[in-house]
Amino acid sequence: MNPIIEKARNIRDVIRYIKKFEGATTVIYLDDEIINSSLLPSHIRDIRLIHDAGLKVIIVPGARKRINEILSQSKIDWKIHNGCRITGPQAIPLIKMAAFDVSNTIMTALAGENISAVIGNWVKARGKGVLDGIDYADSGEIESFRIEAITNCLNDGLIPILPCIGWTATGKPYNISSLQLANEIAISLRADKLFYILPDTQFNPEEYNIPANINLSPEFNMPGINLDELHEFIESNKINSTEIEETDKNTLPKKQKMINLMSLAEQACQKGVSRVHILNGNIDGIIPCEIFSGIGSGTMIYNNDYGGFRPMKLKDISAVLSLMDPFVSQGMLLPRTKQQLAETIDDFMVYEVDGGIHACAALHLYDNGQQAEIACVAVNESYSKLGIGNKLIHYLLNKAKEQKIPTVFVLTTQTADWFEKLGFKPDNVSSLPEKRKAKWTPERNSKVLRIKF
């Protein structure tokens, strides 16, 4: 593809997403390994950029490493049970100090970017108590948030920072999970986006069971999966264990941590968060690339209108012609005009993501519905790697089945192998309906492939 055309598409994506997400509430969890990395200044700069673009940002910093350091320096023992830190009563002042220390690191970094932030005691909590004979001591559960106070900060252009500490009505502090905190504040605010920024977030198929209907990017991310697909993934990767102990030296396996995180993402989307993004914080620029592009750069779980197939509209014609242009240049598609597309608009389906058209195809009917042709198949190169082309063809085949069309054919010069993988079989030109056969030329010599139901 011409590099200018590709650059123009990227710029259009950015402009479209800036408009779409202006005023969107975005919760960002920053893992403490990322906070302690050399990339923190770059991530903070990107957070400033998305804040300047009109997004409302809340930050929840992870503090486990800093808490470990301070407790170790003070020679205070602890253990982790079911993901919760259990300590004696002398530890909570130090835990609180560590949590606010990390939050201050974020606030200072934001100040360096001329962004005002505020750390607040907006979390109401209660003690976990004794469960199955285990006293969870100063580990707490989130009860509620001071939503009005947080909303006022956001409306004033401030970035609220939530340390992993909650308080009872009498002012007693409890240590709470930063991951759970990010999840629950996003749910309470009905956030548009929830970001989990951590190291090593890839889903390598050598480590995970990847269901056949989920497509991985070349970087082993899942760029767009819905709740049904997410649930199937979680069920396929459950670790059979009634109890997993975790200490500083014996941490949860990485796979179990990621499955736990995916379960949090599922919960968030089920309870109203539009999209959850899991990003590799070891990559510079990962945040704006995820927000301001259709395909993103990480794993995204969505609960509603991210993307899908729909009938083409008149307003889509220019975008569809632009999508088809590279394939016309390569001789894979015949050129079409706006008028031709308008005349057959009822035959076309498009794949739309956040207002951008990234795939199209037509289902033309012949002989009173005795045959149909799938034509004009064009898929944005990035989306073809995610299996959108396959899904589009299956979508049209199912549509043909619903209309009780007994057979569907395609004509192709360069993609016969792909169609054969989808179940099409080679056929003769003589099998084409007369109206379509009249348009076939020996100069182009398109191959005929057919599937029968």
Short mmCIF file of N, CA and C in Angstrom, two decimals, residues 247-351:
data_model
loop_
_atom_site.label_atom_id
_atom_site.label_comp_id
_atom_site.label_asym_id
_atom_site.label_seq_id
_atom_site.Cartn_x
_atom_site.Cartn_y
_atom_site.Cartn_z
N THR A 247 3.51 -16.24 48.53
CA THR A 247 4.39 -15.47 49.39
C THR A 247 5.28 -14.62 48.50
N ASP A 248 6.13 -13.81 49.12
CA ASP A 248 7.02 -12.96 48.33
C ASP A 248 7.94 -13.79 47.44
N LYS A 249 8.32 -14.97 47.92
CA LYS A 249 9.24 -15.81 47.16
C LYS A 249 8.52 -16.86 46.33
N ASN A 250 7.24 -17.06 46.59
CA ASN A 250 6.47 -18.08 45.88
C ASN A 250 5.19 -17.44 45.36
N THR A 251 5.31 -16.71 44.27
CA THR A 251 4.19 -15.92 43.77
C THR A 251 3.27 -16.78 42.92
N LEU A 252 2.08 -16.26 42.69
CA LEU A 252 1.16 -16.93 41.80
C LEU A 252 1.80 -17.10 40.42
N PRO A 253 1.55 -18.23 39.75
CA PRO A 253 2.05 -18.36 38.38
C PRO A 253 1.50 -17.24 37.52
N LYS A 254 2.31 -16.83 36.55
CA LYS A 254 1.90 -15.73 35.66
C LYS A 254 0.56 -16.05 34.99
N LYS A 255 0.39 -17.29 34.56
CA LYS A 255 -0.86 -17.65 33.89
C LYS A 255 -2.05 -17.44 34.80
N GLN A 256 -1.92 -17.83 36.08
CA GLN A 256 -3.03 -17.66 37.00
C GLN A 256 -3.33 -16.19 37.23
N LYS A 257 -2.28 -15.37 37.31
CA LYS A 257 -2.49 -13.92 37.48
C LYS A 257 -3.27 -13.35 36.30
N MET A 258 -2.91 -13.78 35.09
CA MET A 258 -3.59 -13.23 33.92
C MET A 258 -5.03 -13.72 33.84
N ILE A 259 -5.29 -14.97 34.23
CA ILE A 259 -6.67 -15.45 34.23
C ILE A 259 -7.49 -14.70 35.27
N ASN A 260 -6.88 -14.43 36.43
CA ASN A 260 -7.57 -13.62 37.44
C ASN A 260 -7.90 -12.23 36.90
N LEU A 261 -6.94 -11.66 36.16
CA LEU A 261 -7.14 -10.33 35.59
C LEU A 261 -8.26 -10.36 34.54
N MET A 262 -8.29 -11.40 33.73
CA MET A 262 -9.34 -11.52 32.73
C MET A 262 -10.71 -11.68 33.40
N SER A 263 -10.73 -12.34 34.55
CA SER A 263 -11.99 -12.47 35.30
C SER A 263 -12.45 -11.11 35.81
N LEU A 264 -11.51 -10.27 36.26
CA LEU A 264 -11.86 -8.91 36.65
C LEU A 264 -12.41 -8.13 35.46
N ALA A 265 -11.77 -8.29 34.30
CA ALA A 265 -12.24 -7.61 33.09
C ALA A 265 -13.66 -8.04 32.74
N GLU A 266 -13.93 -9.34 32.86
CA GLU A 266 -15.28 -9.85 32.59
C GLU A 266 -16.29 -9.21 33.53
N GLN A 267 -15.94 -9.15 34.80
CA GLN A 267 -16.83 -8.55 35.79
C GLN A 267 -17.09 -7.09 35.48
N ALA A 268 -16.04 -6.36 35.11
CA ALA A 268 -16.20 -4.93 34.81
C ALA A 268 -17.14 -4.71 33.63
N CYS A 269 -16.94 -5.47 32.55
CA CYS A 269 -17.79 -5.30 31.37
C CYS A 269 -19.23 -5.72 31.65
N GLN A 270 -19.40 -6.77 32.44
CA GLN A 270 -20.76 -7.20 32.78
C GLN A 270 -21.50 -6.13 33.58
N LYS A 271 -20.75 -5.31 34.32
CA LYS A 271 -21.37 -4.32 35.20
C LYS A 271 -21.32 -2.90 34.65
N GLY A 272 -21.07 -2.76 33.35
CA GLY A 272 -21.26 -1.46 32.72
C GLY A 272 -20.04 -0.75 32.18
N VAL A 273 -18.83 -1.25 32.42
CA VAL A 273 -17.64 -0.64 31.82
C VAL A 273 -17.62 -1.01 30.34
N SER A 274 -17.49 -0.02 29.47
CA SER A 274 -17.61 -0.30 28.04
C SER A 274 -16.49 -1.17 27.51
N ARG A 275 -15.25 -0.85 27.92
CA ARG A 275 -14.11 -1.58 27.37
C ARG A 275 -13.01 -1.70 28.42
N VAL A 276 -12.38 -2.86 28.45
CA VAL A 276 -11.24 -3.09 29.31
C VAL A 276 -10.04 -3.42 28.43
N HIS A 277 -8.92 -2.74 28.68
CA HIS A 277 -7.71 -2.92 27.89
C HIS A 277 -6.60 -3.45 28.78
N ILE A 278 -5.93 -4.48 28.34
CA ILE A 278 -4.77 -5.05 29.04
C ILE A 278 -3.56 -4.80 28.17
N LEU A 279 -2.63 -3.95 28.67
CA LEU A 279 -1.54 -3.45 27.85
C LEU A 279 -0.18 -3.79 28.44
N ASN A 280 0.77 -4.02 27.56
CA ASN A 280 2.14 -4.27 27.96
C ASN A 280 2.85 -2.95 28.21
N GLY A 281 3.06 -2.63 29.50
CA GLY A 281 3.68 -1.36 29.86
C GLY A 281 5.15 -1.27 29.54
N ASN A 282 5.75 -2.37 29.06
CA ASN A 282 7.15 -2.32 28.65
C ASN A 282 7.32 -1.77 27.24
N ILE A 283 6.21 -1.40 26.60
CA ILE A 283 6.25 -0.84 25.25
C ILE A 283 5.96 0.66 25.32
N ASP A 284 6.86 1.46 24.83
CA ASP A 284 6.68 2.91 24.82
C ASP A 284 5.55 3.29 23.86
N GLY A 285 4.67 4.16 24.31
CA GLY A 285 3.58 4.65 23.45
C GLY A 285 2.37 3.75 23.38
N ILE A 286 2.31 2.74 24.25
CA ILE A 286 1.23 1.77 24.18
C ILE A 286 -0.13 2.40 24.46
N ILE A 287 -0.20 3.42 25.32
CA ILE A 287 -1.49 4.00 25.71
C ILE A 287 -2.16 4.74 24.54
N PRO A 288 -1.50 5.73 23.91
CA PRO A 288 -2.18 6.40 22.80
C PRO A 288 -2.43 5.49 21.61
N CYS A 289 -1.54 4.51 21.38
CA CYS A 289 -1.77 3.59 20.27
C CYS A 289 -3.01 2.75 20.50
N GLU A 290 -3.31 2.44 21.75
CA GLU A 290 -4.50 1.66 22.06
C GLU A 290 -5.76 2.50 21.95
N ILE A 291 -5.69 3.75 22.38
CA ILE A 291 -6.88 4.60 22.40
C ILE A 291 -7.23 5.13 21.01
N PHE A 292 -6.22 5.54 20.27
CA PHE A 292 -6.48 6.29 19.05
C PHE A 292 -6.30 5.48 17.77
N SER A 293 -6.52 4.18 17.84
CA SER A 293 -6.53 3.37 16.62
C SER A 293 -7.58 2.29 16.77
N GLY A 294 -8.13 1.86 15.65
CA GLY A 294 -9.22 0.89 15.70
C GLY A 294 -8.79 -0.46 16.20
N ILE A 295 -7.62 -0.93 15.78
CA ILE A 295 -7.19 -2.27 16.14
C ILE A 295 -6.39 -2.29 17.43
N GLY A 296 -5.83 -1.16 17.82
CA GLY A 296 -5.11 -1.07 19.08
C GLY A 296 -3.80 -1.82 19.08
N SER A 297 -3.18 -1.89 20.28
CA SER A 297 -1.87 -2.52 20.41
C SER A 297 -1.82 -3.51 21.57
N GLY A 298 -2.96 -3.82 22.15
CA GLY A 298 -2.99 -4.74 23.28
C GLY A 298 -4.20 -5.64 23.19
N THR A 299 -4.65 -6.13 24.33
CA THR A 299 -5.85 -6.96 24.41
C THR A 299 -7.01 -6.09 24.87
N MET A 300 -8.14 -6.18 24.16
CA MET A 300 -9.30 -5.38 24.53
C MET A 300 -10.54 -6.27 24.65
N ILE A 301 -11.25 -6.10 25.76
CA ILE A 301 -12.52 -6.79 25.99
C ILE A 301 -13.62 -5.74 25.93
N TYR A 302 -14.70 -6.04 25.22
CA TYR A 302 -15.76 -5.04 25.07
C TYR A 302 -17.12 -5.65 25.35
N ASN A 303 -18.07 -4.77 25.70
CA ASN A 303 -19.40 -5.27 26.05
C ASN A 303 -20.50 -4.74 25.15
N ASN A 304 -20.15 -3.89 24.16
CA ASN A 304 -21.26 -3.35 23.37
C ASN A 304 -20.87 -3.05 21.94
N ASP A 305 -20.64 -1.78 21.61
CA ASP A 305 -20.64 -1.34 20.22
C ASP A 305 -19.25 -1.20 19.62
N TYR A 306 -18.33 -2.07 19.99
CA TYR A 306 -16.97 -1.92 19.45
C TYR A 306 -16.95 -2.10 17.94
N GLY A 307 -17.45 -3.18 17.45
CA GLY A 307 -17.41 -3.41 16.01
C GLY A 307 -18.36 -4.53 15.63
N GLY A 308 -18.71 -4.58 14.35
CA GLY A 308 -19.58 -5.65 13.90
C GLY A 308 -20.00 -5.46 12.46
N PHE A 309 -20.67 -6.46 11.93
CA PHE A 309 -21.14 -6.41 10.55
C PHE A 309 -22.51 -5.73 10.51
N ARG A 310 -22.71 -4.97 9.48
CA ARG A 310 -24.00 -4.30 9.28
C ARG A 310 -24.17 -4.00 7.80
N PRO A 311 -25.41 -3.73 7.34
CA PRO A 311 -25.62 -3.36 5.94
C PRO A 311 -24.91 -2.04 5.60
N MET A 312 -24.44 -1.93 4.40
CA MET A 312 -23.79 -0.71 3.95
C MET A 312 -24.83 0.40 3.77
N LYS A 313 -24.42 1.62 4.10
CA LYS A 313 -25.26 2.80 3.90
C LYS A 313 -24.63 3.70 2.84
N LEU A 314 -25.43 4.62 2.33
CA LEU A 314 -24.92 5.53 1.28
C LEU A 314 -23.71 6.31 1.78
N LYS A 315 -23.71 6.69 3.06
CA LYS A 315 -22.60 7.47 3.59
C LYS A 315 -21.30 6.67 3.64
N ASP A 316 -21.39 5.32 3.51
CA ASP A 316 -20.20 4.47 3.59
C ASP A 316 -19.48 4.33 2.26
N ILE A 317 -20.10 4.74 1.17
CA ILE A 317 -19.59 4.40 -0.16
C ILE A 317 -18.17 4.92 -0.38
N SER A 318 -17.91 6.14 0.00
CA SER A 318 -16.56 6.69 -0.21
C SER A 318 -15.51 5.89 0.56
N ALA A 319 -15.85 5.52 1.80
CA ALA A 319 -14.92 4.74 2.62
C ALA A 319 -14.71 3.35 2.03
N VAL A 320 -15.77 2.75 1.49
CA VAL A 320 -15.66 1.42 0.88
C VAL A 320 -14.80 1.48 -0.38
N LEU A 321 -14.99 2.50 -1.19
CA LEU A 321 -14.14 2.64 -2.39
C LEU A 321 -12.67 2.81 -2.01
N SER A 322 -12.42 3.58 -0.96
CA SER A 322 -11.05 3.75 -0.48
C SER A 322 -10.48 2.42 0.02
N LEU A 323 -11.30 1.64 0.70
CA LEU A 323 -10.87 0.33 1.19
C LEU A 323 -10.54 -0.61 0.03
N MET A 324 -11.31 -0.53 -1.05
CA MET A 324 -11.13 -1.41 -2.19
C MET A 324 -9.95 -1.02 -3.08
N ASP A 325 -9.54 0.25 -3.04
CA ASP A 325 -8.52 0.76 -3.96
C ASP A 325 -7.25 -0.09 -4.03
N PRO A 326 -6.63 -0.47 -2.89
CA PRO A 326 -5.40 -1.26 -2.97
C PRO A 326 -5.61 -2.60 -3.68
N PHE A 327 -6.78 -3.20 -3.52
CA PHE A 327 -7.06 -4.49 -4.14
C PHE A 327 -7.33 -4.33 -5.63
N VAL A 328 -7.90 -3.19 -6.01
CA VAL A 328 -8.08 -2.89 -7.43
C VAL A 328 -6.71 -2.70 -8.09
N SER A 329 -5.81 -1.98 -7.40
CA SER A 329 -4.47 -1.74 -7.94
C SER A 329 -3.70 -3.04 -8.15
N GLN A 330 -3.94 -4.03 -7.28
CA GLN A 330 -3.25 -5.31 -7.39
C GLN A 330 -3.93 -6.27 -8.36
N GLY A 331 -5.03 -5.84 -8.95
CA GLY A 331 -5.75 -6.68 -9.89
C GLY A 331 -6.61 -7.74 -9.23
N MET A 332 -6.81 -7.63 -7.92
CA MET A 332 -7.61 -8.62 -7.20
C MET A 332 -9.10 -8.32 -7.29
N LEU A 333 -9.44 -7.04 -7.45
CA LEU A 333 -10.83 -6.62 -7.61
C LEU A 333 -10.97 -5.78 -8.86
N LEU A 334 -12.16 -5.85 -9.45
CA LEU A 334 -12.46 -4.95 -10.56
C LEU A 334 -12.85 -3.59 -10.00
N PRO A 335 -12.52 -2.51 -10.70
CA PRO A 335 -12.90 -1.18 -10.21
C PRO A 335 -14.41 -0.99 -10.22
N ARG A 336 -14.90 -0.28 -9.21
CA ARG A 336 -16.31 0.07 -9.12
C ARG A 336 -16.45 1.58 -8.99
N THR A 337 -17.60 2.09 -9.37
CA THR A 337 -17.89 3.52 -9.22
C THR A 337 -18.87 3.72 -8.07
N LYS A 338 -19.00 4.96 -7.66
CA LYS A 338 -19.99 5.28 -6.63
C LYS A 338 -21.39 4.88 -7.07
N GLN A 339 -21.68 5.12 -8.35
CA GLN A 339 -23.02 4.81 -8.85
C GLN A 339 -23.27 3.30 -8.81
N GLN A 340 -22.26 2.51 -9.20
CA GLN A 340 -22.43 1.05 -9.16
C GLN A 340 -22.70 0.55 -7.74
N LEU A 341 -21.95 1.09 -6.77
CA LEU A 341 -22.17 0.68 -5.38
C LEU A 341 -23.54 1.13 -4.89
N ALA A 342 -23.94 2.32 -5.28
CA ALA A 342 -25.25 2.83 -4.85
C ALA A 342 -26.38 1.96 -5.41
N GLU A 343 -26.23 1.51 -6.65
CA GLU A 343 -27.27 0.71 -7.29
C GLU A 343 -27.42 -0.68 -6.66
N THR A 344 -26.32 -1.19 -6.05
CA THR A 344 -26.36 -2.53 -5.44
C THR A 344 -26.17 -2.46 -3.92
N ILE A 345 -26.49 -1.33 -3.35
CA ILE A 345 -26.18 -1.10 -1.93
C ILE A 345 -26.82 -2.14 -1.01
N ASP A 346 -27.99 -2.65 -1.39
CA ASP A 346 -28.68 -3.61 -0.54
C ASP A 346 -27.94 -4.96 -0.46
N ASP A 347 -27.02 -5.19 -1.38
CA ASP A 347 -26.27 -6.45 -1.39
C ASP A 347 -25.04 -6.41 -0.47
N PHE A 348 -24.63 -5.23 -0.04
CA PHE A 348 -23.34 -5.07 0.63
C PHE A 348 -23.45 -5.12 2.15
N MET A 349 -22.44 -5.73 2.75
CA MET A 349 -22.23 -5.69 4.20
C MET A 349 -20.86 -5.06 4.45
N VAL A 350 -20.75 -4.35 5.56
CA VAL A 350 -19.46 -3.77 5.95
C VAL A 350 -19.14 -4.20 7.39
N TYR A 351 -17.87 -4.14 7.72
CA TYR A 351 -17.43 -4.36 9.10
C TYR A 351 -16.97 -3.02 9.63
#
